[in-house]
Amino acid sequence: MLKNLSIATAAACVSIVLGTHRAAIAATFTVTQENNPTNLLNALLGETTGLSNFTVTANGNAEAFGLFSNDPFGLSSGIVLSTGRVVDIPGENTEDGGIVPDVFNAPNDLSTDFSPDGASGDSTTLNISFDADGTAEKLFFQYVFGSEEFKEFGGSQFNDSFTLTLNGVNLALLSNGNLVTINNLVPNPSGSFNPDYINNPAGTGTETKLDGFTKVLTFEGLLNKNATNFLTINIQDVGDGLLDSAVFIKGQSLGIRPPVEQVPEPNTMLAILALGALSTVSWKQKRHNKSTSQV
């Protein structure tokens, strides 16, 4: 069928497919406040064969918990915990702190200090406990950590704390095995940065006010079989209550199965096929024209 397509027809197909793909990409990044523990847990759970008796508690300001969709990080949807108001996270990044650390005068557009003032009011925790039978080996989920403290507070003592603790062990790890911290991602504001770090300077087209965030990371931890296990997700300000940080956890990713390698979305695949068809038709048309000219 493809060999009978004209170049104009193939080009039209490409235009339609790419237009549909752009529309899908243009979906707006949204965050809604949600601190109901059961709703947060239900948004997280994926394949949980061998796990049972889940209980969950949420500790912290109600505005620091939420659900997200159409994120710019590659997670699609899930839950978010922050040291500030989660609904403030989406939107164009209009203020970039740059590389000069100034805790009280840093340019920012994402900074909420919950009461009581200072770091003590900005600790957000989700505690999940569950039983694992003898068949359950590991727990997995995918996440992204981001902060308004990037890049200027890299290498300083003003680093918000972030932990993913399974049975007392922090397993929030970068690809190189180091802990996920602002200093490990940005040791020096002037560079160089950890390969897991993505800078998000202020500018048109940005979709989040966070000045930087990680690539999609995978949590992996051994379970205690035939026992109750405890997962604690915590993010908190350190030293002061300024400049927000957040952790995004992919929906339906918490479970016993490791994440599968992502494949292109259907619209992307259609675009690739359509471009291939256009290329094939164009090549055949050129060969036909060349053969005709030689007669």
Short mmCIF file of C-alpha atoms in Angstrom, two decimals:
data_model
loop_
_atom_site.label_atom_id
_atom_site.label_comp_id
_atom_site.label_asym_id
_atom_site.label_seq_id
_atom_site.Cartn_x
_atom_site.Cartn_y
_atom_site.Cartn_z
CA MET A 1 0.00 0.00 0.00
CA LEU A 2 2.81 2.41 0.87
CA LYS A 3 4.37 2.20 -2.60
CA ASN A 4 1.18 3.57 -4.12
CA LEU A 5 1.17 6.65 -1.88
CA SER A 6 1.97 9.94 -3.51
CA ILE A 7 4.41 12.28 -1.84
CA ALA A 8 1.56 14.67 -1.13
CA THR A 9 -0.48 11.92 0.54
CA ALA A 10 2.45 10.78 2.65
CA ALA A 11 3.21 14.35 3.65
CA ALA A 12 -0.42 14.84 4.67
CA CYS A 13 -0.24 11.73 6.84
CA VAL A 14 2.90 13.03 8.52
CA SER A 15 1.26 16.40 9.15
CA ILE A 16 -1.82 14.83 10.73
CA VAL A 17 0.16 12.44 12.93
CA LEU A 18 2.64 15.07 14.07
CA GLY A 19 -0.19 17.49 14.77
CA THR A 20 -1.88 14.89 16.97
CA HIS A 21 1.42 14.17 18.70
CA ARG A 22 2.03 17.87 19.38
CA ALA A 23 -1.45 18.18 20.86
CA ALA A 24 -0.73 15.27 23.21
CA ILE A 25 2.59 16.82 24.23
CA ALA A 26 0.92 20.18 24.86
CA ALA A 27 -1.24 18.80 27.69
CA THR A 28 -0.85 21.08 30.70
CA PHE A 29 1.15 19.99 33.73
CA THR A 30 -1.28 20.10 36.64
CA VAL A 31 -1.06 19.50 40.38
CA THR A 32 -4.06 19.28 42.70
CA GLN A 33 -3.88 19.33 46.47
CA GLU A 34 -4.67 15.94 48.02
CA ASN A 35 -3.66 14.83 51.48
CA ASN A 36 -6.10 11.96 52.00
CA PRO A 37 -3.72 9.06 52.80
CA THR A 38 -5.92 6.41 51.19
CA ASN A 39 -6.20 8.36 47.93
CA LEU A 40 -2.45 8.90 47.84
CA LEU A 41 -1.80 5.20 48.43
CA ASN A 42 -4.31 4.12 45.78
CA ALA A 43 -2.60 6.41 43.28
CA LEU A 44 0.75 4.75 44.00
CA LEU A 45 0.02 1.03 44.08
CA GLY A 46 0.87 -1.15 41.10
CA GLU A 47 1.50 -4.91 41.07
CA THR A 48 1.37 -5.95 44.74
CA THR A 49 1.08 -9.75 44.60
CA GLY A 50 2.53 -11.06 47.86
CA LEU A 51 1.93 -7.77 49.68
CA SER A 52 -1.05 -7.09 51.93
CA ASN A 53 -2.47 -5.17 54.88
CA PHE A 54 -1.38 -1.73 53.67
CA THR A 55 -1.71 1.14 56.12
CA VAL A 56 -0.72 4.73 55.42
CA THR A 57 -0.41 8.02 57.29
CA ALA A 58 0.39 11.52 56.01
CA ASN A 59 2.19 13.94 58.32
CA GLY A 60 2.70 17.59 57.44
CA ASN A 61 0.82 20.57 56.09
CA ALA A 62 -2.18 19.55 53.97
CA GLU A 63 -1.03 21.88 51.17
CA ALA A 64 2.24 19.94 50.85
CA PHE A 65 0.59 16.79 49.40
CA GLY A 66 -0.97 16.35 45.99
CA LEU A 67 -1.65 14.46 42.79
CA PHE A 68 -0.07 15.42 39.47
CA SER A 69 -0.59 14.69 35.77
CA ASN A 70 1.06 15.54 32.43
CA ASP A 71 4.36 16.32 34.14
CA PRO A 72 7.49 17.44 32.25
CA PHE A 73 9.65 14.83 33.99
CA GLY A 74 8.51 11.67 32.20
CA LEU A 75 6.39 10.13 34.95
CA SER A 76 2.95 10.86 33.43
CA SER A 77 1.01 10.99 36.70
CA GLY A 78 1.30 10.18 40.39
CA ILE A 79 1.69 11.82 43.80
CA VAL A 80 3.85 14.72 44.95
CA LEU A 81 5.19 15.73 48.37
CA SER A 82 6.75 19.16 48.88
CA THR A 83 8.19 21.49 51.51
CA GLY A 84 5.79 24.13 50.17
CA ARG A 85 2.43 24.37 48.38
CA VAL A 86 2.26 21.71 45.69
CA VAL A 87 -0.18 23.73 43.58
CA ASP A 88 2.52 26.38 43.09
CA ILE A 89 4.92 23.96 41.36
CA PRO A 90 3.51 24.00 37.79
CA GLY A 91 3.97 27.03 35.57
CA GLU A 92 6.67 28.97 33.81
CA ASN A 93 9.93 29.37 35.71
CA THR A 94 10.26 33.14 35.96
CA GLU A 95 13.00 33.46 38.59
CA ASP A 96 16.37 31.73 38.44
CA GLY A 97 18.64 31.87 41.48
CA GLY A 98 21.72 31.50 39.28
CA ILE A 99 24.94 30.48 41.04
CA VAL A 100 25.23 32.98 43.92
CA PRO A 101 23.96 31.56 47.25
CA ASP A 102 22.04 34.13 49.30
CA VAL A 103 19.58 32.39 51.58
CA PHE A 104 17.49 35.48 52.33
CA ASN A 105 17.64 37.28 48.97
CA ALA A 106 17.81 34.48 46.41
CA PRO A 107 15.57 35.21 43.39
CA ASN A 108 12.77 32.65 43.45
CA ASP A 109 9.16 32.04 42.50
CA LEU A 110 8.67 28.93 44.65
CA SER A 111 9.10 29.48 48.37
CA THR A 112 6.54 28.75 51.08
CA ASP A 113 7.39 28.75 54.78
CA PHE A 114 4.64 26.90 56.62
CA SER A 115 3.88 27.77 60.23
CA PRO A 116 5.71 27.61 62.54
CA ASP A 117 8.33 29.69 60.73
CA GLY A 118 11.59 27.99 59.87
CA ALA A 119 12.52 24.45 58.95
CA SER A 120 10.42 22.85 61.69
CA GLY A 121 7.16 23.62 59.89
CA ASP A 122 8.31 22.30 56.52
CA SER A 123 8.60 18.55 56.99
CA THR A 124 6.34 16.36 54.86
CA THR A 125 6.12 12.60 55.40
CA LEU A 126 4.18 9.68 53.98
CA ASN A 127 4.45 6.47 56.04
CA ILE A 128 3.39 3.19 54.44
CA SER A 129 3.45 -0.18 56.19
CA PHE A 130 2.53 -3.53 54.66
CA ASP A 131 3.06 -7.27 55.07
CA ALA A 132 5.20 -9.26 52.63
CA ASP A 133 4.80 -13.02 52.24
CA GLY A 134 7.55 -15.49 51.34
CA THR A 135 7.27 -14.85 47.59
CA ALA A 136 7.83 -11.08 47.61
CA GLU A 137 11.49 -10.24 46.99
CA LYS A 138 11.80 -6.50 46.34
CA LEU A 139 9.90 -3.22 46.30
CA PHE A 140 10.16 -0.84 43.34
CA PHE A 141 8.85 2.55 42.23
CA GLN A 142 9.97 5.46 40.06
CA TYR A 143 10.45 9.04 41.18
CA VAL A 144 11.93 12.48 40.49
CA PHE A 145 13.40 14.92 43.02
CA GLY A 146 13.41 18.64 42.29
CA SER A 147 14.23 21.85 44.13
CA GLU A 148 14.23 25.63 43.97
CA GLU A 149 17.63 25.47 45.71
CA PHE A 150 19.33 24.42 42.46
CA LYS A 151 21.88 25.53 41.42
CA GLU A 152 22.99 28.30 43.75
CA PHE A 153 22.94 26.27 46.96
CA GLY A 154 24.86 23.31 45.58
CA GLY A 155 27.84 22.63 47.83
CA SER A 156 26.37 24.59 50.75
CA GLN A 157 24.85 23.66 54.11
CA PHE A 158 21.40 24.89 53.03
CA ASN A 159 20.27 21.65 51.43
CA ASP A 160 16.73 20.40 51.85
CA SER A 161 16.63 16.80 53.11
CA PHE A 162 15.07 13.98 51.07
CA THR A 163 14.89 10.31 52.07
CA LEU A 164 13.19 7.12 50.88
CA THR A 165 13.59 4.77 53.81
CA LEU A 166 12.70 1.09 53.65
CA ASN A 167 12.96 -0.67 57.01
CA GLY A 168 15.33 2.00 58.30
CA VAL A 169 17.63 2.21 55.27
CA ASN A 170 17.64 5.27 52.99
CA LEU A 171 17.52 3.97 49.42
CA ALA A 172 17.09 7.28 47.58
CA LEU A 173 20.07 6.66 45.32
CA LEU A 174 21.51 8.22 42.19
CA SER A 175 22.73 6.12 39.28
CA ASN A 176 26.26 6.12 40.75
CA GLY A 177 25.02 4.79 44.11
CA ASN A 178 25.32 8.08 46.00
CA LEU A 179 22.39 9.45 47.96
CA VAL A 180 19.98 11.84 46.24
CA THR A 181 21.02 15.18 47.71
CA ILE A 182 21.38 18.67 46.28
CA ASN A 183 25.11 18.59 46.98
CA ASN A 184 25.58 15.23 45.25
CA LEU A 185 23.70 16.46 42.20
CA VAL A 186 25.29 19.93 42.10
CA PRO A 187 28.57 19.90 44.04
CA ASN A 188 29.41 23.38 42.76
CA PRO A 189 26.97 25.95 41.31
CA SER A 190 29.42 26.67 38.52
CA GLY A 191 29.55 22.97 37.46
CA SER A 192 30.15 20.26 36.67
CA PHE A 193 26.91 18.49 37.58
CA ASN A 194 25.91 14.87 38.19
CA PRO A 195 24.61 13.19 34.99
CA ASP A 196 21.30 12.53 36.78
CA TYR A 197 20.69 16.31 37.13
CA ILE A 198 18.57 18.35 34.71
CA ASN A 199 18.86 22.13 34.94
CA ASN A 200 15.69 24.18 34.46
CA PRO A 201 16.68 27.84 34.16
CA ALA A 202 14.03 30.55 33.97
CA GLY A 203 12.66 31.12 30.52
CA THR A 204 9.75 30.86 28.12
CA GLY A 205 8.49 27.32 27.60
CA THR A 206 9.43 25.98 31.03
CA GLU A 207 6.66 23.99 32.69
CA THR A 208 7.71 24.00 36.33
CA LYS A 209 9.08 26.66 38.67
CA LEU A 210 11.61 24.20 40.10
CA ASP A 211 15.09 25.38 39.06
CA GLY A 212 16.33 21.83 38.62
CA PHE A 213 15.34 18.20 39.00
CA THR A 214 16.63 14.69 38.50
CA LYS A 215 16.09 12.29 35.67
CA VAL A 216 13.56 9.56 36.42
CA LEU A 217 15.14 7.40 39.12
CA THR A 218 14.15 3.92 40.30
CA PHE A 219 13.75 2.94 43.93
CA GLU A 220 14.72 -0.69 44.60
CA GLY A 221 14.81 -2.33 48.02
CA LEU A 222 14.88 -5.82 49.50
CA LEU A 223 11.80 -6.75 51.49
CA ASN A 224 11.67 -8.56 54.80
CA LYS A 225 9.82 -11.75 53.92
CA ASN A 226 6.98 -13.01 56.09
CA ALA A 227 7.11 -9.77 58.05
CA THR A 228 5.77 -6.24 58.19
CA ASN A 229 7.77 -3.72 56.14
CA PHE A 230 7.93 0.04 56.60
CA LEU A 231 8.41 2.61 53.83
CA THR A 232 8.87 6.28 54.77
CA ILE A 233 8.96 9.08 52.20
CA ASN A 234 10.18 12.33 53.73
CA ILE A 235 11.16 15.73 52.39
CA GLN A 236 11.97 18.71 54.59
CA ASP A 237 13.64 22.09 54.72
CA VAL A 238 17.01 22.35 56.45
CA GLY A 239 18.34 25.45 58.19
CA ASP A 240 15.37 27.62 57.17
CA GLY A 241 11.88 27.34 55.71
CA LEU A 242 12.71 29.03 52.40
CA LEU A 243 12.92 27.70 48.83
CA ASP A 244 10.75 24.66 48.16
CA SER A 245 11.76 21.13 47.18
CA ALA A 246 9.54 18.29 46.00
CA VAL A 247 9.49 14.59 45.19
CA PHE A 248 7.23 13.16 42.48
CA ILE A 249 6.40 9.44 42.54
CA LYS A 250 4.99 7.74 39.47
CA GLY A 251 1.46 6.45 39.80
CA GLN A 252 0.88 2.69 39.87
CA SER A 253 4.63 2.10 40.04
CA LEU A 254 4.93 1.00 43.69
CA GLY A 255 5.02 -2.76 43.77
CA ILE A 256 7.02 -5.93 43.29
CA ARG A 257 7.80 -5.50 39.57
CA PRO A 258 10.76 -3.48 38.27
CA PRO A 259 9.81 -0.75 35.80
CA VAL A 260 9.79 -1.79 32.17
CA GLU A 261 11.86 0.10 29.65
CA GLN A 262 9.79 2.87 28.16
CA VAL A 263 8.81 2.59 24.50
CA PRO A 264 7.75 5.48 22.27
CA GLU A 265 4.13 6.51 22.61
CA PRO A 266 1.79 5.32 19.82
CA ASN A 267 1.65 8.77 18.26
CA THR A 268 5.43 8.89 18.19
CA MET A 269 5.62 5.48 16.52
CA LEU A 270 3.04 6.55 13.93
CA ALA A 271 5.05 9.67 13.20
CA ILE A 272 8.20 7.58 12.71
CA LEU A 273 6.38 5.20 10.36
CA ALA A 274 4.83 8.06 8.42
CA LEU A 275 8.19 9.76 8.01
CA GLY A 276 9.62 6.47 6.82
CA ALA A 277 6.83 6.16 4.30
CA LEU A 278 7.46 9.71 3.07
CA SER A 279 11.16 8.98 2.70
CA THR A 280 10.46 5.77 0.77
CA VAL A 281 7.99 7.45 -1.58
CA SER A 282 10.38 10.34 -2.16
CA TRP A 283 13.27 7.96 -2.97
CA LYS A 284 11.15 5.96 -5.40
CA GLN A 285 9.91 9.15 -7.05
CA LYS A 286 13.50 10.30 -7.55
CA ARG A 287 14.46 6.94 -9.09
CA HIS A 288 11.45 7.12 -11.42
CA ASN A 289 12.30 10.65 -12.51
CA LYS A 290 15.91 9.68 -13.09
CA SER A 291 14.91 6.63 -15.16
CA THR A 292 12.50 8.74 -17.20
CA SER A 293 15.16 11.35 -17.91
CA GLN A 294 17.54 8.70 -19.16
CA VAL A 295 15.08 7.32 -21.72
#
